[in-house]
């Protein structure tokens, strides 16, 4: 496929020989489970209460795949998925792959700016959307995007009457096309080809697309399912975005399905909703970002809920502070397993039998014996002394070798010998685990959701009232970080935060979660000795203001 950087043949050979890569497609592995655990419950929607068995889910995803093929979807065609946490997101995900297509895992809050970019950059032919999300008319968004993205032809809509030319996903799911067309006619993807395009955490002006191959992604979730010791007894709550790598493959939905467990999928991320769902469904495992755990620990009504079924919280996306980790067992009665994960592939996990200190104060060690990592001086790539602070670089059987259609950026983001430069600052713990201490990449981690500073700055600079701007993180006790925008106005201009955000939402059409939550007006930007913009000074400035 054009724009995809494959693994070098000698590495691919090694990964096969060692048994990491199975040369199966994701849907082949999923189909084995649909057959094996046929009458077990696979998915329950927390909101509608609808239960799907393994057999039913497998059959519905095949049905939808046949419809997609009949509507013209071809092998390796890209389809953007933007469905919130309801069963259709997983059905569409599996169906696109069963039809040979490649789903692009967009997030529900993304707007015209982001989705339009993905469509144009990937030449996507398809888009799957809810009719309305968070008061936004997604069908109107799709119609607008189609004007500038010639490739986009197939729009599937869930939860509302489709416009002319769009298709109702719910109707396709109700139409037994398999009685008319043989499922054997569906094409088979090459297991070395990209299976899914994930989104990068983002440090650049536009988000990058991350091609995960069948071989690498299957290994990723099977290995994770082992590390978290998942079994058919497990009931896992997912209330973070299902499209996210964490919820999908670490071990996520696919890891759980490989072991025969049941997922409770919820579209409400609040601690209150999580506690209700845990009690109602006797949830054993909860995939959560640290902000959700803090929200539950500090919730005034926690004692009203029976959380005794909970065995393990899997957490990552942002740092779990040790003070919070130490409260989990006494207050919530369960274990916690930390993962330092990246959509690009690298995964570091604490192990369930590690000593308490290691489980609570480190972010783990590589998931696979095939993973290589080093901690380096960013400028030179020289390894630092053991225990010293440096940038984490990774390479291995489930770590990409390049972003999709991004040759120029790849030359900077990967070392010549193929290590992914994570941008995370870490140190090696004496046990061989790593501890995350900070980052050199310019993004804001808002409760696990990454926001590229450059991307927001570019949108802000398009505002005619603004001369210069810089976005930095400001500390937040629950989310960890939020976006603060520093702005220098053009002479005689005025600006408030609501006015700026109105511009970003209405004119630039970006996702709401990226909006600055504080605006600071400056006469001029602070500079370093060498005349560069001084973001360290800006971060300090806002942190001090917040303390006063
Ligand atoms: C996950 O993936 P992304 O791609 O959204 O974000 C990756 C970045 C990392 O480079 C790091 O900066 C941060 O998120 N991060 C953590 C962390 N886990 C991720 N920082 C500190 N402590 C942690 N435990 O966020 C992701 C992917 C798979 C599983 C879990 C999370």
XYZ file of C-alpha atoms and ligand atoms in Angstrom:
579
model
C 0.000 0.000 0.000
C 1.395 3.426 -0.878
C 2.661 5.487 2.050
C 3.002 2.488 4.374
C 6.440 1.738 5.850
C 6.780 -2.045 6.174
C 8.945 -3.849 8.710
C 12.385 -4.690 7.246
C 12.324 -8.327 6.007
C 14.957 -9.533 8.482
C 12.824 -8.240 11.391
C 9.631 -9.686 9.921
C 11.346 -13.090 9.546
C 12.506 -12.962 13.140
C 9.033 -12.006 14.460
C 7.517 -14.966 12.587
C 10.211 -17.390 13.697
C 9.755 -16.378 17.333
C 6.006 -16.952 17.013
C 4.983 -13.343 17.597
C 3.344 -13.026 14.198
C 0.743 -15.634 13.306
C -0.078 -14.593 9.725
C -3.748 -14.385 10.570
C -5.985 -11.380 10.031
C -7.683 -9.710 12.991
C -11.092 -10.920 11.861
C -9.845 -14.515 11.499
C -8.749 -14.425 15.135
C -12.053 -12.807 16.161
C -14.049 -15.382 14.166
C -12.317 -18.217 16.035
C -13.665 -16.706 19.269
C -17.147 -16.061 17.859
C -17.343 -19.780 17.125
C -15.634 -21.045 20.265
C -17.599 -18.972 22.808
C -20.750 -18.916 20.641
C -23.474 -18.684 23.274
C -21.560 -16.580 25.816
C -22.425 -12.908 26.184
C -19.844 -10.796 24.345
C -21.120 -7.256 24.589
C -23.686 -5.417 26.673
C -24.607 -1.824 26.024
C -24.719 -0.044 29.411
C -27.241 2.452 28.059
C -29.709 0.305 26.086
C -29.121 -2.927 28.037
C -28.919 -4.847 24.749
C -26.911 -8.077 25.031
C -25.038 -9.648 22.102
C -23.726 -13.203 22.196
C -20.503 -14.153 20.457
C -22.385 -15.962 17.690
C -24.753 -13.055 17.118
C -21.975 -10.471 17.004
C -19.954 -12.523 14.538
C -22.977 -12.996 12.285
C -23.978 -9.307 12.398
C -20.467 -8.141 11.558
C -20.367 -10.510 8.564
C -23.779 -9.257 7.435
C -22.632 -5.648 7.572
C -19.423 -6.574 5.728
C -21.470 -8.105 2.892
C -23.519 -4.923 2.674
C -20.353 -2.815 2.545
C -19.030 -4.960 -0.274
C -22.336 -4.670 -2.116
C -22.125 -0.878 -1.687
C -18.757 -0.920 -3.431
C -16.158 -1.173 -0.659
C -12.948 -2.758 -1.952
C -9.862 -4.353 -0.450
C -7.772 -1.763 1.491
C -10.310 1.057 1.046
C -10.223 3.432 4.013
C -13.367 4.065 6.067
C -13.481 6.676 8.837
C -15.342 5.511 11.949
C -16.747 8.149 14.218
C -19.345 6.317 16.251
C -19.687 6.919 20.001
C -19.580 4.098 22.583
C -22.477 1.954 21.425
C -22.370 -1.538 19.854
C -22.446 -0.146 16.294
C -18.901 1.162 16.678
C -17.556 -2.363 17.138
C -19.836 -3.887 14.520
C -18.688 -1.284 11.989
C -15.056 -1.810 12.979
C -15.227 -5.566 12.395
C -17.396 -5.255 9.295
C -15.045 -2.839 7.538
C -12.158 -5.247 8.145
C -14.207 -8.289 7.096
C -14.942 -6.486 3.844
C -11.181 -5.959 3.401
C -11.308 -2.260 4.267
C -9.178 -0.294 6.713
C -11.026 1.544 9.485
C -9.682 4.935 10.574
C -10.375 5.264 14.284
C -11.549 8.867 14.655
C -13.038 10.071 17.925
C -16.710 11.076 18.342
C -15.947 14.719 19.290
C -13.887 15.319 16.133
C -15.387 17.920 13.857
C -15.117 19.007 10.276
C -11.494 20.164 10.683
C -10.237 16.770 11.837
C -12.523 14.430 9.872
C -12.102 16.464 6.690
C -8.361 16.213 7.051
C -8.429 12.423 7.599
C -10.668 12.011 4.555
C -8.421 14.038 2.268
C -5.143 12.704 3.612
C -6.156 9.053 3.355
C -8.479 9.284 0.313
C -11.105 7.610 2.469
C -14.115 6.259 0.565
C -16.357 5.772 3.588
C -17.515 7.497 6.759
C -19.635 6.024 9.569
C -21.306 8.606 11.838
C -24.111 9.009 14.312
C -26.834 11.300 13.006
C -26.297 13.707 15.914
C -23.494 13.807 18.438
C -23.357 16.241 21.318
C -25.876 18.533 19.582
C -23.799 18.549 16.357
C -25.511 17.540 13.125
C -22.989 14.977 11.858
C -24.823 14.441 8.590
C -24.351 18.144 7.795
C -20.671 17.743 8.737
C -20.377 14.801 6.315
C -22.066 16.754 3.527
C -19.657 19.667 4.036
C -16.633 17.369 4.017
C -17.745 15.642 0.822
C -17.466 18.935 -1.066
C -13.685 18.954 -0.572
C -12.964 15.212 -0.365
C -13.671 13.705 -3.771
C -12.907 10.134 -2.639
C -15.681 10.094 -0.043
C -18.736 8.333 -1.461
C -20.217 6.070 1.164
C -21.758 7.543 4.326
C -23.396 5.250 6.873
C -25.556 6.850 9.542
C -26.695 5.377 12.823
C -29.530 6.606 15.034
C -31.488 8.797 12.629
C -33.070 9.090 9.216
C -30.256 9.286 6.626
C -30.142 12.141 4.120
C -30.549 11.357 0.474
C -27.582 9.335 -0.747
C -26.536 8.257 2.784
C -27.299 4.792 4.190
C -28.943 3.733 7.458
C -26.538 1.459 9.313
C -29.384 0.103 11.431
C -31.326 -0.946 8.324
C -28.314 -2.747 6.867
C -27.897 -4.638 10.147
C -31.541 -5.730 9.908
C -31.334 -6.960 6.300
C -30.179 -10.626 6.001
C -28.044 -10.210 2.883
C -26.168 -13.404 3.842
C -29.205 -15.331 2.592
C -28.534 -13.879 -0.858
C -24.736 -13.518 -0.979
C -22.108 -16.010 0.142
C -19.742 -14.756 2.879
C -16.948 -16.658 1.095
C -16.935 -13.860 -1.485
C -15.416 -11.418 1.033
C -11.772 -10.617 0.231
C -8.905 -11.557 2.533
C -6.335 -8.917 3.528
C -2.621 -9.659 3.657
C -1.707 -9.978 7.376
C 1.315 -7.717 6.749
C -0.902 -4.936 5.402
C -2.323 -2.155 7.580
C -5.472 -3.409 9.313
C -6.405 -0.227 11.151
C -5.315 3.406 11.094
C -5.075 4.764 14.626
C -4.552 8.455 15.454
C -1.343 9.819 16.888
C -1.290 11.596 20.232
C -0.279 14.579 18.167
C 2.654 16.940 18.290
C 2.404 18.244 14.754
C 0.190 20.767 12.988
C -2.080 17.987 11.729
C -2.733 14.603 13.393
C -0.794 11.647 12.014
C -2.324 8.323 10.991
C -0.808 5.167 12.469
C -0.959 2.000 10.368
C -1.248 -1.083 12.594
C -0.868 -4.305 10.612
C -2.908 -7.460 11.272
C 0.215 -9.285 12.422
C 1.345 -6.582 14.802
C -2.102 -5.774 16.227
C -3.091 -9.425 16.777
C 0.142 -9.979 18.668
C -0.497 -6.768 20.629
C -3.888 -7.851 22.006
C -3.094 -11.536 22.527
C 0.006 -10.651 24.522
C -1.904 -8.030 26.556
C -4.666 -10.509 27.357
C -1.979 -12.762 28.889
C -0.382 -9.938 30.865
C -3.746 -8.951 32.364
C -4.639 -12.667 32.762
C -8.042 -12.246 31.141
C -10.467 -15.166 31.103
C -14.038 -16.003 30.137
C -15.076 -15.151 33.710
C -14.188 -11.493 33.200
C -16.606 -8.618 32.712
C -14.842 -5.473 31.532
C -16.219 -1.950 31.635
C -15.140 0.369 28.812
C -16.243 3.997 29.113
C -13.232 5.641 27.452
C -13.601 6.082 23.673
C -13.872 2.582 22.189
C -11.911 3.593 19.084
C -8.861 4.356 21.187
C -6.021 1.823 21.050
C -6.271 1.297 24.829
C -9.963 0.310 24.681
C -9.610 -1.672 21.481
C -6.397 -3.647 21.790
C -4.601 -3.144 25.138
C -6.038 -5.706 25.892
C -9.364 -3.957 25.344
C -12.242 -5.380 23.371
C -10.123 -7.640 21.175
C -8.011 -9.035 24.015
C -11.159 -9.793 25.984
C -12.854 -11.449 23.002
C -9.801 -13.656 22.485
C -10.393 -15.046 26.011
C -14.193 -15.286 25.938
C -15.014 -12.445 28.356
C -17.835 -9.919 28.220
C -17.512 -6.183 27.652
C -19.881 -3.586 29.088
C -19.700 -0.628 26.742
C -20.774 2.716 28.181
C -21.064 6.111 26.524
C -21.039 7.945 29.867
C -17.547 8.368 31.348
C -18.575 9.906 34.700
C -17.564 8.193 37.986
C -21.213 7.996 39.012
C -22.183 6.118 35.827
C -19.167 3.826 36.208
C -20.120 2.921 39.792
C -23.730 2.212 38.788
C -22.557 -0.011 35.930
C -20.008 -1.858 38.074
C -22.711 -2.632 40.612
C -25.380 -3.578 38.075
C -23.226 -5.838 35.891
C -20.843 -7.161 38.552
C -17.902 -5.730 36.573
C -14.534 -7.385 37.334
C -12.179 -5.289 35.146
C -12.268 -1.579 34.396
C -10.230 0.105 31.644
C -9.845 3.687 32.824
C -7.646 6.754 32.610
C -6.290 8.056 35.953
C -8.726 11.013 35.932
C -11.627 8.535 36.162
C -10.035 6.729 39.100
C -9.478 10.016 40.941
C -13.090 10.961 40.211
C -14.298 7.709 41.766
C -11.972 7.872 44.776
C -13.171 11.398 45.570
C -16.844 10.818 44.822
C -19.060 11.729 47.815
C -21.551 8.877 47.113
C -19.045 6.083 46.614
C -20.188 4.176 49.701
C -23.683 3.881 48.267
C -22.471 1.513 45.557
C -21.428 -2.120 45.765
C -18.076 -2.251 43.984
C -17.067 -5.598 45.507
C -17.004 -7.414 42.135
C -14.134 -5.221 40.910
C -10.825 -7.120 40.712
C -8.551 -5.011 38.540
C -8.340 -1.491 37.140
C -6.195 -1.207 34.018
C -4.946 2.321 33.742
C -2.809 4.400 31.388
C -2.971 7.331 29.020
C -1.519 9.705 31.573
C 0.497 9.217 34.721
C -1.096 7.554 37.729
C 0.453 9.347 40.679
C 1.700 6.979 43.407
C -0.455 8.775 46.030
C -3.533 7.807 44.017
C -2.263 4.261 43.345
C -1.792 3.598 47.064
C -5.435 4.548 47.763
C -6.948 2.048 45.305
C -6.736 -1.215 47.281
C -7.894 0.241 50.657
C -10.681 2.382 49.165
C -11.888 0.504 46.082
C -10.876 -3.012 47.128
C -9.119 -4.007 43.894
C -5.720 -4.127 42.163
C -4.371 -1.708 39.624
C -2.224 -2.446 36.582
C -0.416 0.419 34.878
C 0.349 0.689 31.200
C 2.469 3.266 29.450
C 0.934 2.910 26.029
C 1.158 4.638 22.683
C -0.998 4.291 19.603
C 2.273 3.842 17.687
C 2.561 0.493 19.460
C 4.962 0.522 22.417
C 3.436 -0.869 25.609
C 5.008 -1.047 29.045
C 3.039 -2.911 31.711
C 3.426 -3.465 35.406
C 2.875 -7.168 36.146
C 0.233 -8.446 38.551
C 2.829 -10.213 40.714
C 5.295 -7.315 40.897
C 5.934 -6.029 44.444
C 3.608 -3.233 45.514
C 6.243 -0.522 45.226
C 6.917 -1.467 41.588
C 3.217 -1.652 40.705
C 2.471 1.748 42.232
C 5.530 3.816 41.375
C 6.610 2.618 37.912
C 4.876 2.450 34.529
C 6.058 -1.074 33.793
C 8.335 -2.911 31.375
C 7.871 -3.964 27.734
C 5.025 -6.328 27.021
C 7.044 -8.615 24.755
C 10.522 -10.207 24.858
C 10.761 -9.012 21.232
C 10.546 -5.356 22.290
C 13.694 -3.264 22.374
C 13.963 0.098 24.064
C 16.623 2.598 25.021
C 16.722 5.790 27.039
C 18.744 8.412 25.219
C 19.980 11.962 25.084
C 17.419 13.299 22.567
C 19.836 15.417 20.544
C 22.489 12.738 20.002
C 20.691 9.429 20.451
C 23.419 8.350 22.928
C 22.141 6.160 25.741
C 22.151 7.869 29.141
C 23.593 6.254 32.294
C 21.235 3.759 33.981
C 18.767 5.734 36.140
C 19.394 9.057 34.397
C 16.635 10.990 32.661
C 16.357 10.566 28.897
C 13.968 10.150 25.977
C 12.368 6.738 25.475
C 12.964 5.129 22.056
C 11.231 1.858 21.106
C 11.244 -0.800 18.398
C 9.604 -4.215 18.222
C 7.008 -6.604 16.770
C 4.055 -4.315 17.568
C 5.647 -0.882 17.051
C 5.194 0.895 13.724
C 8.110 1.824 11.465
C 6.476 4.966 10.113
C 3.293 7.032 10.015
C 1.004 6.686 7.016
C 1.856 9.002 4.084
C 4.254 11.082 6.187
C 7.761 10.570 4.763
C 9.086 13.935 5.897
C 7.828 13.604 9.462
C 8.985 9.973 9.652
C 12.583 11.045 9.053
C 12.384 12.989 12.338
C 10.125 10.717 14.384
C 12.165 7.520 13.831
C 15.868 6.839 14.213
C 17.716 5.578 11.117
C 17.666 2.074 12.625
C 13.903 2.166 13.123
C 13.338 3.179 16.748
C 10.207 5.239 17.396
C 11.170 8.389 19.323
C 8.368 8.609 21.897
C 8.978 12.163 23.113
C 8.494 10.864 26.681
C 11.120 11.576 29.325
C 11.685 8.533 31.504
C 14.215 6.937 33.808
C 15.103 3.311 34.371
C 14.037 1.933 37.748
C 16.520 -0.541 39.336
C 14.027 -3.364 38.587
C 14.271 -2.702 34.857
C 10.883 -0.987 34.755
C 10.589 2.595 33.630
C 9.217 5.680 35.348
C 7.663 8.483 33.291
C 8.961 11.879 34.442
C 7.808 14.275 31.718
C 8.003 14.837 27.994
C 9.841 16.779 25.356
C 7.042 16.590 22.798
C 4.864 19.657 22.572
C 1.441 18.340 23.479
C -1.046 18.733 26.290
C -2.319 15.547 27.975
C -5.864 16.395 29.088
C -6.995 13.430 31.167
C -5.372 11.002 28.710
C -6.577 12.818 25.578
C -3.607 14.287 23.722
C -3.820 17.748 22.192
C -1.077 19.005 19.889
C 0.000 22.531 20.859
C 1.010 23.326 17.287
C -2.331 22.205 15.892
C -4.298 24.525 18.212
C -1.837 27.376 17.731
C -2.330 27.160 13.960
C -6.096 27.440 14.390
C -5.752 30.349 16.836
C -3.366 32.209 14.535
C -6.060 32.181 11.864
C -8.060 34.595 14.065
C -7.669 38.079 12.547
C -7.502 39.708 16.003
C -4.397 37.772 16.965
C -0.770 38.560 16.307
C 0.948 35.682 18.106
C 0.034 32.789 20.366
C 1.387 29.805 22.287
C -0.523 26.973 23.950
C 0.864 25.234 27.041
C -0.424 22.869 29.696
C -1.645 24.160 33.037
C -1.895 21.779 35.991
C -5.256 20.310 36.994
C -5.849 18.115 40.060
C -8.123 15.626 38.244
C -7.333 15.807 34.516
C -3.606 16.342 35.100
C -3.376 19.069 32.482
C -5.577 21.518 30.596
C -4.850 23.895 27.709
C -3.901 27.503 28.442
C -3.555 29.864 25.472
C -1.165 32.818 25.689
C -2.040 35.423 23.095
C -0.541 38.663 21.824
C -3.283 40.763 20.218
C -2.975 43.040 17.217
C -2.958 46.742 18.222
C -6.319 48.018 19.381
C -7.942 44.550 19.481
C -9.715 42.870 22.391
C -10.465 39.215 23.053
C -12.128 37.068 25.732
C -11.899 33.286 26.143
C -15.535 32.716 25.015
C -14.881 34.853 21.921
C -11.750 32.895 21.066
C -13.520 29.567 21.556
C -16.493 30.695 19.505
C -14.049 31.343 16.661
C -12.380 27.943 17.085
C -15.700 26.077 17.144
C -17.674 27.998 14.534
C -15.010 29.123 12.074
C -12.332 26.463 12.484
C -14.700 23.592 13.441
C -12.332 21.759 15.747
C -13.226 19.230 18.456
C -14.452 20.778 21.718
C -12.020 18.903 23.960
C -9.123 20.808 22.357
C -10.428 24.270 23.287
C -8.237 26.404 25.563
C -9.693 26.612 29.065
C -7.813 29.750 30.002
C -6.681 32.777 28.025
C -3.770 34.974 29.063
C -3.105 38.171 27.133
C 0.522 39.290 26.855
C 2.251 42.353 25.406
C 4.998 40.113 23.984
C 6.025 36.462 24.214
C 8.874 35.579 26.599
C 11.975 34.400 24.732
C 14.931 32.203 25.682
C 18.569 33.371 25.515
C 18.752 32.229 21.926
C 15.591 34.064 20.985
C 13.219 31.082 20.879
C 9.724 31.126 22.358
C 10.058 30.200 26.042
C 7.266 27.749 26.836
C 8.849 26.802 30.158
C 8.364 30.397 31.331
C 4.745 30.340 30.111
C 4.005 27.106 31.981
C 5.521 28.596 35.129
C 3.557 31.808 34.701
C 0.185 30.056 34.529
C 1.043 27.553 37.284
C 1.902 30.457 39.615
C -1.308 32.298 38.762
C -3.328 29.175 39.541
C -1.692 28.887 42.952
C -2.615 32.428 43.955
C -2.193 6.052 25.053
O -1.818 6.269 23.761
P -1.711 7.700 23.056
O -1.135 7.438 21.727
O -3.015 8.413 23.148
O -0.707 8.573 23.929
C 0.612 8.191 24.141
C 1.267 9.076 25.173
C 2.590 8.559 25.658
O 3.636 8.847 24.770
C 2.703 9.308 26.991
O 3.094 10.628 26.774
C 1.295 9.302 27.501
O 0.465 9.174 26.344
N 1.034 8.159 28.389
C 1.419 8.092 29.687
C 0.974 6.846 30.158
N 0.335 6.201 29.155
C 0.389 7.029 28.081
N 2.110 8.948 30.455
C 2.362 8.559 31.742
N 1.955 7.381 32.266
C 1.265 6.492 31.515
N 0.880 5.330 32.050
O -2.348 6.947 25.856
C -2.375 4.619 25.443
C -2.252 3.610 24.509
C -2.421 2.288 24.875
C -2.721 1.975 26.174
C -2.846 2.972 27.122
C -2.675 4.301 26.750
